[in-house]
Every structure is written in structure tokens, then in C-alpha cells.
PDB file of C-alpha atoms in Angstrom:
ATOM      1  CA  MET A  23      93.857  89.046  94.735  1.00 56.00           C
ATOM      2  CA  GLY A  24      95.716  92.227  93.882  1.00 59.00           C
ATOM      3  CA  GLN A  25      95.180  95.476  95.743  1.00 65.00           C
ATOM      4  CA  ALA A  26      93.582  94.048  98.895  1.00 72.00           C
ATOM      5  CA  GLY A  27      96.252  91.401  99.454  1.00 88.00           C
ATOM      6  CA  VAL A  28      99.086  93.800  98.716  1.00 94.00           C
ATOM      7  CA  GLU A  29      97.675  96.387 101.129  1.00 92.00           C
ATOM      8  CA  ALA A  30      97.691  93.757 103.898  1.00 92.00           C
ATOM      9  CA  ILE A  31     101.511  93.582 103.749  1.00 96.00           C
ATOM     10  CA  ASP A  32     103.370  95.338 106.593  1.00 96.00           C
ATOM     11  CA  TRP A  33     104.897  97.902 104.264  1.00 97.00           C
ATOM     12  CA  GLN A  34     106.747  99.809 106.968  1.00 96.00           C
ATOM     13  CA  GLN A  35     108.695  96.682 107.862  1.00 97.00           C
ATOM     14  CA  VAL A  36     109.256  95.745 104.212  1.00 97.00           C
ATOM     15  CA  LEU A  37     110.576  99.187 103.287  1.00 95.00           C
ATOM     16  CA  GLU A  38     112.905  99.176 106.304  1.00 94.00           C
ATOM     17  CA  GLN A  39     114.355  95.813 105.214  1.00 95.00           C
ATOM     18  CA  LEU A  40     114.807  97.073 101.658  1.00 96.00           C
ATOM     19  CA  GLU A  41     116.675 100.133 102.905  1.00 92.00           C
ATOM     20  CA  GLN A  42     118.943  98.001 105.116  1.00 89.00           C
ATOM     21  CA  ARG A  43     119.826  95.131 102.765  1.00 91.00           C
ATOM     22  CA  GLY A  44     118.164  95.631  99.384  1.00 95.00           C
ATOM     23  CA  ALA A  45     115.730  92.726  99.875  1.00 97.00           C
ATOM     24  CA  ALA A  46     112.704  91.911 102.018  1.00 98.00           C
ATOM     25  CA  LEU A  47     110.178  89.171 102.701  1.00 98.00           C
ATOM     26  CA  THR A  48     106.558  90.308 102.687  1.00 98.00           C
ATOM     27  CA  GLY A  49     104.957  87.562 104.757  1.00 96.00           C
ATOM     28  CA  PRO A  50     102.263  85.449 103.040  1.00 96.00           C
ATOM     29  CA  PHE A  51      99.644  87.647 101.374  1.00 96.00           C
ATOM     30  CA  LEU A  52      98.188  85.303  98.721  1.00 96.00           C
ATOM     31  CA  PRO A  53      95.987  82.451 100.039  1.00 96.00           C
ATOM     32  CA  PRO A  54      97.248  78.978  99.054  1.00 96.00           C
ATOM     33  CA  ALA A  55      94.308  78.422  96.689  1.00 96.00           C
ATOM     34  CA  GLU A  56      95.129  81.616  94.763  1.00 96.00           C
ATOM     35  CA  ALA A  57      98.814  80.710  94.627  1.00 97.00           C
ATOM     36  CA  GLN A  58      97.910  77.303  93.203  1.00 97.00           C
ATOM     37  CA  GLU A  59      95.636  78.857  90.569  1.00 97.00           C
ATOM     38  CA  LEU A  60      98.429  81.137  89.419  1.00 98.00           C
ATOM     39  CA  SER A  61     100.793  78.171  89.239  1.00 98.00           C
ATOM     40  CA  LYS A  62      98.392  76.359  86.890  1.00 98.00           C
ATOM     41  CA  LEU A  63      98.746  79.182  84.328  1.00 98.00           C
ATOM     42  CA  PHE A  64     102.177  77.787  83.447  1.00 98.00           C
ATOM     43  CA  ASP A  65     100.543  75.063  81.319  1.00 97.00           C
ATOM     44  CA  GLN A  66      98.366  77.479  79.302  1.00 97.00           C
ATOM     45  CA  GLU A  67     100.716  78.112  76.387  1.00 96.00           C
ATOM     46  CA  ALA A  68      98.519  80.732  74.728  1.00 97.00           C
ATOM     47  CA  LEU A  69      99.203  83.141  77.612  1.00 98.00           C
ATOM     48  CA  PHE A  70     102.925  83.399  76.892  1.00 98.00           C
ATOM     49  CA  ARG A  71     105.092  85.152  74.311  1.00 97.00           C
ATOM     50  CA  LYS A  72     108.261  83.156  74.929  1.00 97.00           C
ATOM     51  CA  THR A  73     109.544  80.048  76.726  1.00 97.00           C
ATOM     52  CA  ILE A  74     113.159  79.824  77.903  1.00 97.00           C
ATOM     53  CA  VAL A  75     114.836  76.485  78.662  1.00 97.00           C
ATOM     54  CA  MET A  76     117.701  77.615  80.874  1.00 96.00           C
ATOM     55  CA  GLN A  77     120.103  74.791  79.991  1.00 96.00           C
ATOM     56  CA  ARG A  78     120.224  75.973  76.356  1.00 95.00           C
ATOM     57  CA  HIS A  79     121.529  79.409  77.323  1.00 94.00           C
ATOM     58  CA  GLY A  80     123.781  78.673  80.301  1.00 94.00           C
ATOM     59  CA  TYR A  81     121.327  80.316  82.689  1.00 96.00           C
ATOM     60  CA  GLY A  82     121.019  77.247  84.920  1.00 97.00           C
ATOM     61  CA  ALA A  83     118.483  74.422  84.656  1.00 97.00           C
ATOM     62  CA  GLY A  84     114.712  74.667  84.521  1.00 97.00           C
ATOM     63  CA  CYS A  85     112.191  76.604  82.456  1.00 97.00           C
ATOM     64  CA  TYR A  86     110.481  79.974  82.519  1.00 98.00           C
ATOM     65  CA  ARG A  87     107.803  81.643  80.422  1.00 98.00           C
ATOM     66  CA  TYR A  88     107.193  85.333  79.735  1.00 98.00           C
ATOM     67  CA  PHE A  89     103.541  86.363  79.646  1.00 98.00           C
ATOM     68  CA  ASP A  90     102.200  88.148  76.574  1.00 98.00           C
ATOM     69  CA  TYR A  91      99.928  91.194  76.631  1.00 98.00           C
ATOM     70  CA  PRO A  92      97.204  91.439  77.698  1.00 97.00           C
ATOM     71  CA  LEU A  93      98.336  90.000  81.009  1.00 98.00           C
ATOM     72  CA  PRO A  94      95.916  87.760  82.920  1.00 97.00           C
ATOM     73  CA  GLU A  95      93.874  89.984  85.228  1.00 97.00           C
ATOM     74  CA  PRO A  96      95.389  88.660  88.502  1.00 96.00           C
ATOM     75  CA  ILE A  97      98.923  89.269  87.189  1.00 97.00           C
ATOM     76  CA  GLN A  98      98.038  92.768  85.997  1.00 97.00           C
ATOM     77  CA  ALA A  99      96.407  93.624  89.331  1.00 97.00           C
ATOM     78  CA  LEU A 100      99.399  92.421  91.357  1.00 97.00           C
ATOM     79  CA  ARG A 101     101.855  94.273  89.130  1.00 98.00           C
ATOM     80  CA  GLN A 102      99.952  97.551  89.442  1.00 97.00           C
ATOM     81  CA  ALA A 103      99.376  97.281  93.198  1.00 97.00           C
ATOM     82  CA  LEU A 104     102.994  96.426  93.987  1.00 98.00           C
ATOM     83  CA  TYR A 105     104.336  99.208  91.759  1.00 98.00           C
ATOM     84  CA  SER A 106     102.196 101.730  93.652  1.00 97.00           C
ATOM     85  CA  GLN A 107     103.711 100.626  96.958  1.00 97.00           C
ATOM     86  CA  LEU A 108     107.315 100.659  95.698  1.00 98.00           C
ATOM     87  CA  VAL A 109     107.482 103.764  93.510  1.00 98.00           C
ATOM     88  CA  GLY A 110     108.273 106.065  96.463  1.00 97.00           C
ATOM     89  CA  LEU A 111     111.320 103.991  97.424  1.00 97.00           C
ATOM     90  CA  ALA A 112     112.397 103.830  93.773  1.00 97.00           C
ATOM     91  CA  ARG A 113     112.488 107.628  93.647  1.00 97.00           C
ATOM     92  CA  HIS A 114     114.359 107.806  96.953  1.00 96.00           C
ATOM     93  CA  TRP A 115     117.007 105.370  95.732  1.00 95.00           C
ATOM     94  CA  ALA A 116     117.399 107.213  92.420  1.00 94.00           C
ATOM     95  CA  ALA A 117     118.015 110.471  94.311  1.00 93.00           C
ATOM     96  CA  GLN A 118     120.569 108.830  96.614  1.00 92.00           C
ATOM     97  CA  LEU A 119     122.396 107.224  93.692  1.00 90.00           C
ATOM     98  CA  GLY A 120     122.249 110.302  91.462  1.00 87.00           C
ATOM     99  CA  LEU A 121     120.384 108.455  88.724  1.00 88.00           C
ATOM    100  CA  ASP A 122     118.456 110.310  86.022  1.00 86.00           C
ATOM    101  CA  GLN A 123     115.344 108.117  86.111  1.00 88.00           C
ATOM    102  CA  VAL A 124     111.709 109.225  86.367  1.00 91.00           C
ATOM    103  CA  TYR A 125     109.112 106.988  87.990  1.00 97.00           C
ATOM    104  CA  PRO A 126     105.498 108.180  87.540  1.00 97.00           C
ATOM    105  CA  ASP A 127     102.862 107.502  90.175  1.00 97.00           C
ATOM    106  CA  ARG A 128     101.115 104.921  88.029  1.00 97.00           C
ATOM    107  CA  LEU A 129     102.510 101.818  86.353  1.00 98.00           C
ATOM    108  CA  ASP A 130     100.693 102.487  83.075  1.00 97.00           C
ATOM    109  CA  ALA A 131     102.462 105.849  82.749  1.00 98.00           C
ATOM    110  CA  TYR A 132     105.833 104.206  83.424  1.00 98.00           C
ATOM    111  CA  LEU A 133     105.127 101.535  80.817  1.00 98.00           C
ATOM    112  CA  GLU A 134     104.236 104.239  78.291  1.00 97.00           C
ATOM    113  CA  ALA A 135     107.749 105.644  78.821  1.00 97.00           C
ATOM    114  CA  CYS A 136     109.214 102.148  78.368  1.00 97.00           C
ATOM    115  CA  HIS A 137     107.286 101.660  75.126  1.00 97.00           C
ATOM    116  CA  ALA A 138     108.361 105.079  73.821  1.00 97.00           C
ATOM    117  CA  ALA A 139     111.971 103.998  74.457  1.00 96.00           C
ATOM    118  CA  GLY A 140     111.457 100.831  72.394  1.00 97.00           C
ATOM    119  CA  GLN A 141     110.851  98.521  75.390  1.00 98.00           C
ATOM    120  CA  ARG A 142     107.490  96.999  74.463  1.00 97.00           C
ATOM    121  CA  ARG A 143     107.754  93.310  75.403  1.00 98.00           C
ATOM    122  CA  PRO A 144     106.079  92.294  78.689  1.00 98.00           C
ATOM    123  CA  THR A 145     108.381  90.899  81.366  1.00 98.00           C
ATOM    124  CA  PRO A 146     106.159  89.201  84.031  1.00 98.00           C
ATOM    125  CA  LEU A 147     106.983  85.495  84.012  1.00 98.00           C
ATOM    126  CA  LEU A 148     106.373  82.120  85.603  1.00 98.00           C
ATOM    127  CA  LEU A 149     109.372  79.965  86.516  1.00 98.00           C
ATOM    128  CA  ARG A 150     109.285  76.211  87.110  1.00 98.00           C
ATOM    129  CA  TYR A 151     112.065  74.089  88.597  1.00 98.00           C
ATOM    130  CA  GLY A 152     112.352  70.321  89.110  1.00 98.00           C
ATOM    131  CA  PRO A 153     114.938  68.172  90.916  1.00 98.00           C
ATOM    132  CA  GLY A 154     118.444  69.430  90.218  1.00 98.00           C
ATOM    133  CA  ASP A 155     117.218  72.649  88.576  1.00 98.00           C
ATOM    134  CA  TYR A 156     118.667  76.011  89.601  1.00 98.00           C
ATOM    135  CA  ASN A 157     119.141  79.575  88.368  1.00 98.00           C
ATOM    136  CA  ARG A 158     122.543  81.223  88.130  1.00 97.00           C
ATOM    137  CA  LEU A 159     123.086  84.626  89.734  1.00 96.00           C
ATOM    138  CA  HIS A 160     121.928  87.379  87.380  1.00 96.00           C
ATOM    139  CA  GLN A 161     120.144  90.712  86.999  1.00 95.00           C
ATOM    140  CA  ASP A 162     116.964  91.349  84.992  1.00 94.00           C
ATOM    141  CA  LEU A 163     117.857  94.450  82.961  1.00 92.00           C
ATOM    142  CA  TYR A 164     116.160  94.626  79.565  1.00 93.00           C
ATOM    143  CA  GLY A 165     116.900  98.104  78.233  1.00 92.00           C
ATOM    144  CA  ALA A 166     117.815 101.683  79.129  1.00 93.00           C
ATOM    145  CA  LEU A 167     114.809 102.004  81.449  1.00 95.00           C
ATOM    146  CA  ALA A 168     114.787  99.730  84.483  1.00 95.00           C
ATOM    147  CA  PHE A 169     112.647 100.003  87.593  1.00 97.00           C
ATOM    148  CA  PRO A 170     115.049  99.404  90.513  1.00 97.00           C
ATOM    149  CA  LEU A 171     112.926  96.849  92.369  1.00 98.00           C
ATOM    150  CA  GLN A 172     111.279  93.583  91.391  1.00 98.00           C
ATOM    151  CA  VAL A 173     109.245  90.830  93.032  1.00 98.00           C
ATOM    152  CA  VAL A 174     109.229  87.031  93.137  1.00 98.00           C
ATOM    153  CA  ILE A 175     106.127  85.367  94.627  1.00 98.00           C
ATOM    154  CA  GLN A 176     106.334  81.783  95.861  1.00 98.00           C
ATOM    155  CA  LEU A 177     103.443  79.746  94.430  1.00 98.00           C
ATOM    156  CA  SER A 178     104.531  76.308  95.713  1.00 98.00           C
ATOM    157  CA  GLN A 179     104.761  75.124  99.306  1.00 98.00           C
ATOM    158  CA  PRO A 180     108.319  74.585 100.577  1.00 98.00           C
ATOM    159  CA  GLY A 181     108.799  71.298 102.382  1.00 97.00           C
ATOM    160  CA  GLN A 182     105.710  69.799 100.785  1.00 97.00           C
ATOM    161  CA  ASP A 183     105.875  70.549  97.057  1.00 98.00           C
ATOM    162  CA  PHE A 184     109.667  70.766  96.896  1.00 98.00           C
ATOM    163  CA  ALA A 185     112.919  70.745  98.868  1.00 98.00           C
ATOM    164  CA  GLY A 186     115.977  72.944  98.315  1.00 98.00           C
ATOM    165  CA  GLY A 187     115.400  75.744  95.826  1.00 98.00           C
ATOM    166  CA  GLU A 188     116.251  78.622  98.159  1.00 98.00           C
ATOM    167  CA  PHE A 189     116.239  82.181  96.816  1.00 98.00           C
ATOM    168  CA  VAL A 190     119.815  83.460  96.852  1.00 98.00           C
ATOM    169  CA  LEU A 191     121.017  87.065  96.665  1.00 98.00           C
ATOM    170  CA  VAL A 192     124.587  88.343  96.652  1.00 97.00           C
ATOM    171  CA  GLU A 193     125.416  91.958  97.462  1.00 95.00           C
ATOM    172  CA  GLN A 194     128.646  93.366  96.024  1.00 92.00           C
ATOM    173  CA  ARG A 195     130.276  96.622  97.076  1.00 88.00           C
ATOM    174  CA  ALA A 196     133.459  98.121  95.666  1.00 83.00           C
ATOM    175  CA  ARG A 197     136.640  96.576  97.082  1.00 82.00           C
ATOM    176  CA  MET A 198     134.672  94.103  99.200  1.00 81.00           C
ATOM    177  CA  GLN A 199     133.818  90.424  98.890  1.00 91.00           C
ATOM    178  CA  GLY A 200     130.208  89.514  98.150  1.00 89.00           C
ATOM    179  CA  ARG A 201     127.696  89.181 100.982  1.00 91.00           C
ATOM    180  CA  PRO A 202     125.136  86.367 100.501  1.00 95.00           C
ATOM    181  CA  LEU A 203     121.539  86.328 101.658  1.00 95.00           C
ATOM    182  CA  VAL A 204     119.500  83.116 101.431  1.00 97.00           C
ATOM    183  CA  LEU A 205     115.698  83.246 101.767  1.00 97.00           C
ATOM    184  CA  GLN A 206     112.926  80.651 101.527  1.00 97.00           C
ATOM    185  CA  PRO A 207     109.566  82.433 101.174  1.00 98.00           C
ATOM    186  CA  ALA A 208     106.444  80.566 102.249  1.00 98.00           C
ATOM    187  CA  GLN A 209     103.660  79.784  99.790  1.00 98.00           C
ATOM    188  CA  GLY A 210     101.917  83.043  98.913  1.00 97.00           C
ATOM    189  CA  GLU A 211     104.844  85.120 100.187  1.00 98.00           C
ATOM    190  CA  ALA A 212     107.052  87.391  98.088  1.00 98.00           C
ATOM    191  CA  VAL A 213     110.657  88.455  98.046  1.00 98.00           C
ATOM    192  CA  ILE A 214     111.049  92.093  96.992  1.00 98.00           C
ATOM    193  CA  PHE A 215     114.588  93.047  96.017  1.00 98.00           C
ATOM    194  CA  ALA A 216     116.794  95.453  94.111  1.00 97.00           C
ATOM    195  CA  ASN A 217     117.170  94.389  90.490  1.00 95.00           C
ATOM    196  CA  SER A 218     120.658  95.902  90.225  1.00 94.00           C
ATOM    197  CA  LEU A 219     121.919  98.983  92.083  1.00 93.00           C
ATOM    198  CA  PHE A 220     120.759 100.116  95.498  1.00 95.00           C
ATOM    199  CA  PRO A 221     122.128 102.453  98.199  1.00 94.00           C
ATOM    200  CA  THR A 222     123.254 100.691 101.360  1.00 86.00           C
ATOM    201  CA  PRO A 223     124.234 102.445 104.608  1.00 77.00           C
ATOM    202  CA  GLY A 224     127.927 103.251 104.969  1.00 76.00           C
ATOM    203  CA  SER A 225     130.031 105.024 107.590  1.00 75.00           C
ATOM    204  CA  ARG A 226     129.993 108.239 105.533  1.00 77.00           C
ATOM    205  CA  GLY A 227     126.532 107.978 104.033  1.00 77.00           C
ATOM    206  CA  PRO A 228     124.916 105.791 101.369  1.00 82.00           C
ATOM    207  CA  VAL A 229     127.228 103.423  99.490  1.00 84.00           C
ATOM    208  CA  ARG A 230     126.404 102.078  96.020  1.00 90.00           C
ATOM    209  CA  ALA A 231     125.899  98.295  95.996  1.00 94.00           C
ATOM    210  CA  GLN A 232     125.088  95.768  93.274  1.00 95.00           C
ATOM    211  CA  LEU A 233     122.681  92.912  93.871  1.00 96.00           C
ATOM    212  CA  ARG A 234     122.383  89.695  91.867  1.00 97.00           C
ATOM    213  CA  HIS A 235     119.853  86.940  92.476  1.00 98.00           C
ATOM    214  CA  GLY A 236     119.367  83.261  91.671  1.00 97.00           C
ATOM    215  CA  VAL A 237     117.964  79.972  92.967  1.00 98.00           C
ATOM    216  CA  SER A 238     119.865  77.111  94.625  1.00 98.00           C
ATOM    217  CA  PRO A 239     119.377  73.563  93.238  1.00 98.00           C
ATOM    218  CA  LEU A 240     116.170  71.742  94.093  1.00 98.00           C
ATOM    219  CA  THR A 241     116.704  68.387  95.765  1.00 98.00           C
ATOM    220  CA  ALA A 242     113.138  67.117  95.262  1.00 98.00           C
ATOM    221  CA  GLY A 243     109.709  68.052  93.897  1.00 98.00           C
ATOM    222  CA  ALA A 244     108.657  71.016  91.751  1.00 98.00           C
ATOM    223  CA  ARG A 245     108.828  74.752  92.516  1.00 98.00           C
ATOM    224  CA  THR A 246     106.822  77.416  90.649  1.00 98.00           C
ATOM    225  CA  THR A 247     107.227  81.144  91.195  1.00 98.00           C
ATOM    226  CA  LEU A 248     105.782  84.307  89.678  1.00 98.00           C
ATOM    227  CA  GLY A 249     108.255  87.011  88.736  1.00 98.00           C
ATOM    228  CA  LEU A 250     107.031  90.608  88.456  1.00 98.00           C
ATOM    229  CA  ILE A 251     109.366  93.025  86.705  1.00 98.00           C
ATOM    230  CA  PHE A 252     107.977  96.528  86.285  1.00 98.00           C
ATOM    231  CA  HIS A 253     109.866  97.652  83.177  1.00 97.00           C
ATOM    232  CA  ASP A 254     109.220  96.063  79.797  1.00 98.00           C
ATOM    233  CA  ALA A 255     111.934  94.663  77.531  1.00 97.00           C
ATOM    234  CA  ALA A 256     113.548  95.980  74.357  1.00 93.00           C
TER     235      ALA A 256
END
């Protein structure tokens, strides 16, 4: 798990999709057994700093848990390996959007900057949904520093472990109606997407777009995903 699996992704294709629409499917890169082992971490309460029941906050329905530091080794390895593959695009987007953000080569250096800015709480999380559960459209911004891309890895098997529960993204440009994108990653596959702003091609050059994401209601079963956010929270 970690570097080897992440390197097996067709990164040229993924980066092209991200440039075109702000989101991309990776293809399965975690074997089912490893996905299942990660899913089982949800029940180990000592690993987490906080549990959120979405109904209590108007976020939707279902439950998610933020890991505490130190992260479990597989989570840490995936977070580092994915950051290394995405940092080049993050810099490119920041330049196109005119954003004053610095993204070091290594995740640990970026997290040091987050911690110096008062963002010290870890943000990787596991999310679990049952029948009728869903997640409203939102963005995961937790402070002044925000890495522009994040990752959701499907740990359950669609069609066998659950039904429904599609990953939904809505792109919004100025003076235009929202454009939806609905994805259903396979077990061990990830969706990589813009956490907020991204440049999208326009007739006169890059156009600033906003992206929000959520999950449609499950109709049966249970769905567990791993969320990897690269900035920490204030």
C-alpha cells in the first residue's frame, strides 16, 4: 500500500481529466483486501480525534471520523504519496488563478506551514453511510491554508456492499448554472478533485470555477470511504 500502488495510477490521464473538469477517477489501485482492512479501522475508536454525526449539524445523514496523529501507517503513506503526485498541478493552478499559496515538494514541509498558521488538527477521515444516508454538497476548507486538491478512496464494493451512494460534484462558474458530474468509483479506486477553486478552459483562457462535492442517498447496504485532505485544520 502507499507509494507502489499510487505509482501504478495512469497519472498522465488523471492530470488531463483534472485540467479539463476539476475531477478524475484513478482506476482501482488498492487491492480489495487492503480496502477492506482500511474500512475496518472505522471501528477502532482510539485512532480518531473526533466523530461527526451528520444529522446533528445539517450536513446530511451518516457518520464520519477524523483520524488523530499519529496517523495509521497506511493512511500516512497514501497521503504522502498522493501529495507528491499532485503538488505540481497545485502549483500550476495557483499560478493560473493568481493565488499567493506555496506548496513545498514534500507533505511534511507543507504541514509544518499549516501548523505554523495554527492549523494543527489532522483532517484524513473515514466516512460511513447506511440506507438513506447522504452528504450535502460542500467544500472542505479548514483555515487560511488549503491544498487545492483532495482524494476520496472507495473502500466498499458498489453493487455488492451497497447501492446508490454516488459521488456527486457540481461545478459553478460566474453567470452560469451549475454543471453536475456523478461518479461511482470501484472498490480500491479514488476520485481526485478540486476542493474549491480550479481553472477551467474558457474561450479566452482559463476561467475560475468553484467545485462542491457530496454523496447521493444510499438505497441499500453500507458504504465506507477514506478521505484524504492535505491541509490540516484550525
